[in-house]
Amino acid sequence: MGSGQKNAKAKAKPPQNWLVTWGKRLGIFSILLATCAWLDTIKDRWYVLDTVLLHELAQSAIAASPNDTAGMISHIVKNLTETYPSNDIRLNTHEEWVFNNAGGAMGAMYIIHASITEYLIIFGTPLGTEGHSGVHTADDYFHILVGEQWAFEPGALVMERYTPGMVHLMPRGVVKQYKMHEGCWAMEYARGWIPLMLPFGFADTLTSTLDVGTLYNTVRITGREMIGNLLIGHYISRNHFTNIVSKLVEAKKI
């Protein structure tokens, strides 16, 4: 076939309507948006940890090991492993500490649990720090174990003050300045869409500290724990799945 014939066919082919192209893209985007909105309404099905139990656990840790942060952490981890079976949730019982720089604040954290919808960490510093809370897609429960945390929102003329045994609840989307006055340690529990929180946790490393080793260890530990929870079916509603299979069997469809 000559080049003249090829050019003639190319010219004969009608150009694709750009309205159709953008219509398809808009349709795909709308489906994705609707799916995300629907998942957000049912994400509570995948929560394993209980907020009331965690608050009680933090208070019992303080009572069991007053003025002993290491004792409080051991108490928390021991009770969690005794309360939650390993086939329901993966808990990191090895104290792997890494620095965390986020929103201008610096401390160290020990990741006890990390999944797509939940994380539980011990976070703090013996030196004190302050910064921006970040804008998050999860509700954050900050249980004070040692020291004090101060916070305020724009327009507030008096600071919020949280002491051992108290919990500072920050619903998703809430923004504050916070300060861990002098030395402070806390058990932090977040429930919501955890992966969307990670960029805030990594931003200071990429733009300021350039602490590649800390970034690597944070990603390694977080990824390992999230994948581990996925592998044990943390995000599958087992009862729901069993009911579906039972109905299909009854209907003789499988």
Short mmCIF file of C-alpha atoms in Angstrom, two decimals, residues 60-248:
data_model
loop_
_atom_site.label_atom_id
_atom_site.label_comp_id
_atom_site.label_asym_id
_atom_site.label_seq_id
_atom_site.Cartn_x
_atom_site.Cartn_y
_atom_site.Cartn_z
CA SER A 60 -4.41 1.42 83.94
CA ALA A 61 -0.86 1.67 82.54
CA ILE A 62 -0.35 4.96 84.38
CA ALA A 63 -1.69 3.45 87.60
CA ALA A 64 0.38 0.27 87.26
CA SER A 65 3.67 2.02 86.48
CA PRO A 66 3.66 5.57 87.86
CA ASN A 67 6.71 7.61 86.78
CA ASP A 68 7.92 4.68 84.66
CA THR A 69 7.35 5.24 80.95
CA ALA A 70 8.96 1.94 79.94
CA GLY A 71 6.71 0.11 82.41
CA MET A 72 3.63 1.81 80.94
CA ILE A 73 4.58 0.76 77.40
CA SER A 74 5.17 -2.84 78.49
CA HIS A 75 1.81 -2.84 80.30
CA ILE A 76 0.04 -1.56 77.17
CA VAL A 77 1.61 -4.06 74.79
CA LYS A 78 1.12 -7.00 77.19
CA ASN A 79 -2.56 -6.23 77.70
CA LEU A 80 -3.21 -5.71 73.99
CA THR A 81 -1.68 -9.08 73.09
CA GLU A 82 -3.76 -10.75 75.80
CA THR A 83 -6.97 -9.01 74.66
CA TYR A 84 -6.76 -9.33 70.89
CA PRO A 85 -6.02 -12.74 69.29
CA SER A 86 -3.27 -12.83 66.68
CA ASN A 87 -5.68 -14.12 64.02
CA ASP A 88 -7.72 -10.90 64.30
CA ILE A 89 -5.00 -8.28 64.45
CA ARG A 90 -1.25 -8.02 64.04
CA LEU A 91 0.56 -6.28 66.88
CA ASN A 92 4.23 -5.32 66.78
CA THR A 93 5.59 -6.50 70.14
CA HIS A 94 9.19 -5.54 69.32
CA GLU A 95 10.03 -1.98 70.36
CA GLU A 96 11.30 -0.52 67.10
CA TRP A 97 11.82 3.17 67.73
CA VAL A 98 12.22 5.71 64.93
CA PHE A 99 12.31 9.49 64.83
CA ASN A 100 9.27 11.29 63.50
CA ASN A 101 9.36 14.82 62.09
CA ALA A 102 5.98 16.20 61.09
CA GLY A 103 4.50 19.67 61.03
CA GLY A 104 7.68 21.11 62.52
CA ALA A 105 7.51 18.92 65.63
CA MET A 106 10.03 16.18 66.38
CA GLY A 107 9.76 13.10 68.56
CA ALA A 108 10.21 9.35 68.48
CA MET A 109 7.57 6.71 67.87
CA TYR A 110 7.06 3.01 68.36
CA ILE A 111 4.49 1.57 65.94
CA ILE A 112 2.42 -1.04 67.80
CA HIS A 113 -0.19 -1.47 65.08
CA ALA A 114 -0.64 -0.15 61.55
CA SER A 115 -3.33 -0.98 59.02
CA ILE A 116 -5.30 0.76 56.29
CA THR A 117 -7.90 2.06 58.75
CA GLU A 118 -6.10 2.16 62.11
CA TYR A 119 -2.78 2.83 63.74
CA LEU A 120 -1.61 2.72 67.34
CA ILE A 121 1.73 4.17 68.35
CA ILE A 122 3.65 5.42 71.34
CA PHE A 123 4.88 8.91 70.53
CA GLY A 124 6.78 11.53 72.46
CA THR A 125 10.03 13.11 73.50
CA PRO A 126 11.83 13.76 76.80
CA LEU A 127 12.86 17.22 75.50
CA GLY A 128 9.56 18.79 74.49
CA THR A 129 8.45 19.89 71.02
CA GLU A 130 5.71 21.79 69.21
CA GLY A 131 4.26 22.17 65.75
CA HIS A 132 1.29 21.90 63.41
CA SER A 133 -1.14 19.01 63.93
CA GLY A 134 -1.67 18.44 60.21
CA VAL A 135 -4.99 18.04 58.39
CA HIS A 136 -5.92 14.39 58.65
CA THR A 137 -8.43 11.93 57.22
CA ALA A 138 -8.73 10.08 60.53
CA ASP A 139 -9.96 10.76 64.04
CA ASP A 140 -6.99 10.98 66.39
CA TYR A 141 -7.09 9.95 70.05
CA PHE A 142 -4.02 11.22 71.92
CA HIS A 143 -3.80 9.50 75.32
CA ILE A 144 -1.35 11.31 77.59
CA LEU A 145 0.85 8.96 79.62
CA VAL A 146 3.60 11.26 80.90
CA GLY A 147 3.88 15.05 80.95
CA GLU A 148 1.48 17.50 79.34
CA GLN A 149 0.24 18.42 75.89
CA TRP A 150 -0.99 21.92 75.16
CA ALA A 151 -3.06 22.89 72.12
CA PHE A 152 -5.18 25.64 70.62
CA GLU A 153 -7.26 26.41 67.54
CA PRO A 154 -7.40 29.78 65.74
CA GLY A 155 -9.61 32.13 67.71
CA ALA A 156 -9.05 30.42 71.05
CA LEU A 157 -7.48 32.79 73.57
CA VAL A 158 -6.93 30.13 76.22
CA MET A 159 -4.93 26.98 75.60
CA GLU A 160 -6.24 23.44 75.98
CA ARG A 161 -4.26 21.46 78.54
CA TYR A 162 -4.06 17.66 78.64
CA THR A 163 -2.42 15.80 81.52
CA PRO A 164 -1.74 12.08 82.23
CA GLY A 165 -4.88 9.97 81.96
CA MET A 166 -6.63 12.44 79.67
CA VAL A 167 -7.32 11.92 75.97
CA HIS A 168 -7.06 14.69 73.40
CA LEU A 169 -9.55 13.84 70.66
CA MET A 170 -9.02 15.54 67.32
CA PRO A 171 -11.75 14.67 64.80
CA ARG A 172 -10.61 14.43 61.20
CA GLY A 173 -10.20 17.75 59.48
CA VAL A 174 -9.53 19.65 62.73
CA VAL A 175 -6.31 21.70 62.71
CA LYS A 176 -4.41 22.87 65.79
CA GLN A 177 -1.07 24.05 67.03
CA TYR A 178 0.15 21.71 69.74
CA LYS A 179 3.02 21.56 72.16
CA MET A 180 4.31 18.61 74.16
CA HIS A 181 5.48 20.71 77.08
CA GLU A 182 8.97 19.79 78.30
CA GLY A 183 8.88 15.96 78.25
CA CYS A 184 5.73 14.14 77.18
CA TRP A 185 4.79 10.63 76.06
CA ALA A 186 1.45 9.49 74.70
CA MET A 187 -0.35 6.52 73.24
CA GLU A 188 -1.81 7.75 69.95
CA TYR A 189 -4.64 5.94 68.21
CA ALA A 190 -5.98 7.01 64.80
CA ARG A 191 -8.94 5.51 62.95
CA GLY A 192 -9.84 6.46 59.42
CA TRP A 193 -7.91 6.38 56.14
CA ILE A 194 -4.35 5.95 57.38
CA PRO A 195 -2.46 5.92 54.02
CA LEU A 196 -3.72 9.45 53.34
CA MET A 197 -1.99 10.58 56.56
CA LEU A 198 1.43 9.32 55.51
CA PRO A 199 2.45 12.26 53.27
CA PHE A 200 2.25 14.58 56.29
CA GLY A 201 4.49 12.21 58.21
CA PHE A 202 7.06 12.10 55.41
CA ALA A 203 7.03 15.74 54.24
CA ASP A 204 9.54 17.13 56.75
CA THR A 205 11.98 14.35 55.97
CA LEU A 206 11.80 15.05 52.24
CA THR A 207 11.95 18.85 52.51
CA SER A 208 14.01 19.48 55.63
CA THR A 209 15.80 16.77 57.60
CA LEU A 210 16.76 14.53 54.65
CA ASP A 211 17.07 11.72 57.18
CA VAL A 212 16.85 8.90 54.65
CA GLY A 213 17.57 6.19 57.21
CA THR A 214 14.61 7.21 59.36
CA LEU A 215 12.36 7.45 56.30
CA TYR A 216 13.41 3.96 55.19
CA ASN A 217 12.75 2.41 58.60
CA THR A 218 9.40 4.19 58.94
CA VAL A 219 8.25 2.96 55.53
CA ARG A 220 9.62 -0.54 56.19
CA ILE A 221 7.89 -0.97 59.54
CA THR A 222 4.62 0.67 58.49
CA GLY A 223 4.45 -1.31 55.25
CA ARG A 224 5.27 -4.58 56.99
CA GLU A 225 2.54 -4.09 59.60
CA MET A 226 -0.09 -2.99 57.06
CA ILE A 227 0.63 -5.92 54.76
CA GLY A 228 0.65 -8.29 57.73
CA ASN A 229 -2.83 -7.14 58.72
CA LEU A 230 -4.06 -7.49 55.16
CA LEU A 231 -2.77 -11.04 55.05
CA ILE A 232 -4.67 -12.06 58.17
CA GLY A 233 -7.88 -10.69 56.70
CA HIS A 234 -8.07 -7.50 58.74
CA TYR A 235 -10.18 -5.88 56.01
CA ILE A 236 -12.49 -8.75 55.22
CA SER A 237 -15.74 -8.93 57.09
CA ARG A 238 -15.56 -12.64 57.66
CA ASN A 239 -19.08 -13.05 58.97
CA HIS A 240 -20.45 -11.07 56.05
CA PHE A 241 -18.50 -13.19 53.59
CA THR A 242 -19.66 -16.41 55.31
CA ASN A 243 -23.28 -15.28 55.13
CA ILE A 244 -22.98 -14.56 51.40
CA VAL A 245 -21.46 -18.00 50.75
CA SER A 246 -24.19 -19.69 52.84
CA LYS A 247 -26.94 -17.94 50.89
CA LEU A 248 -25.37 -18.94 47.60
#
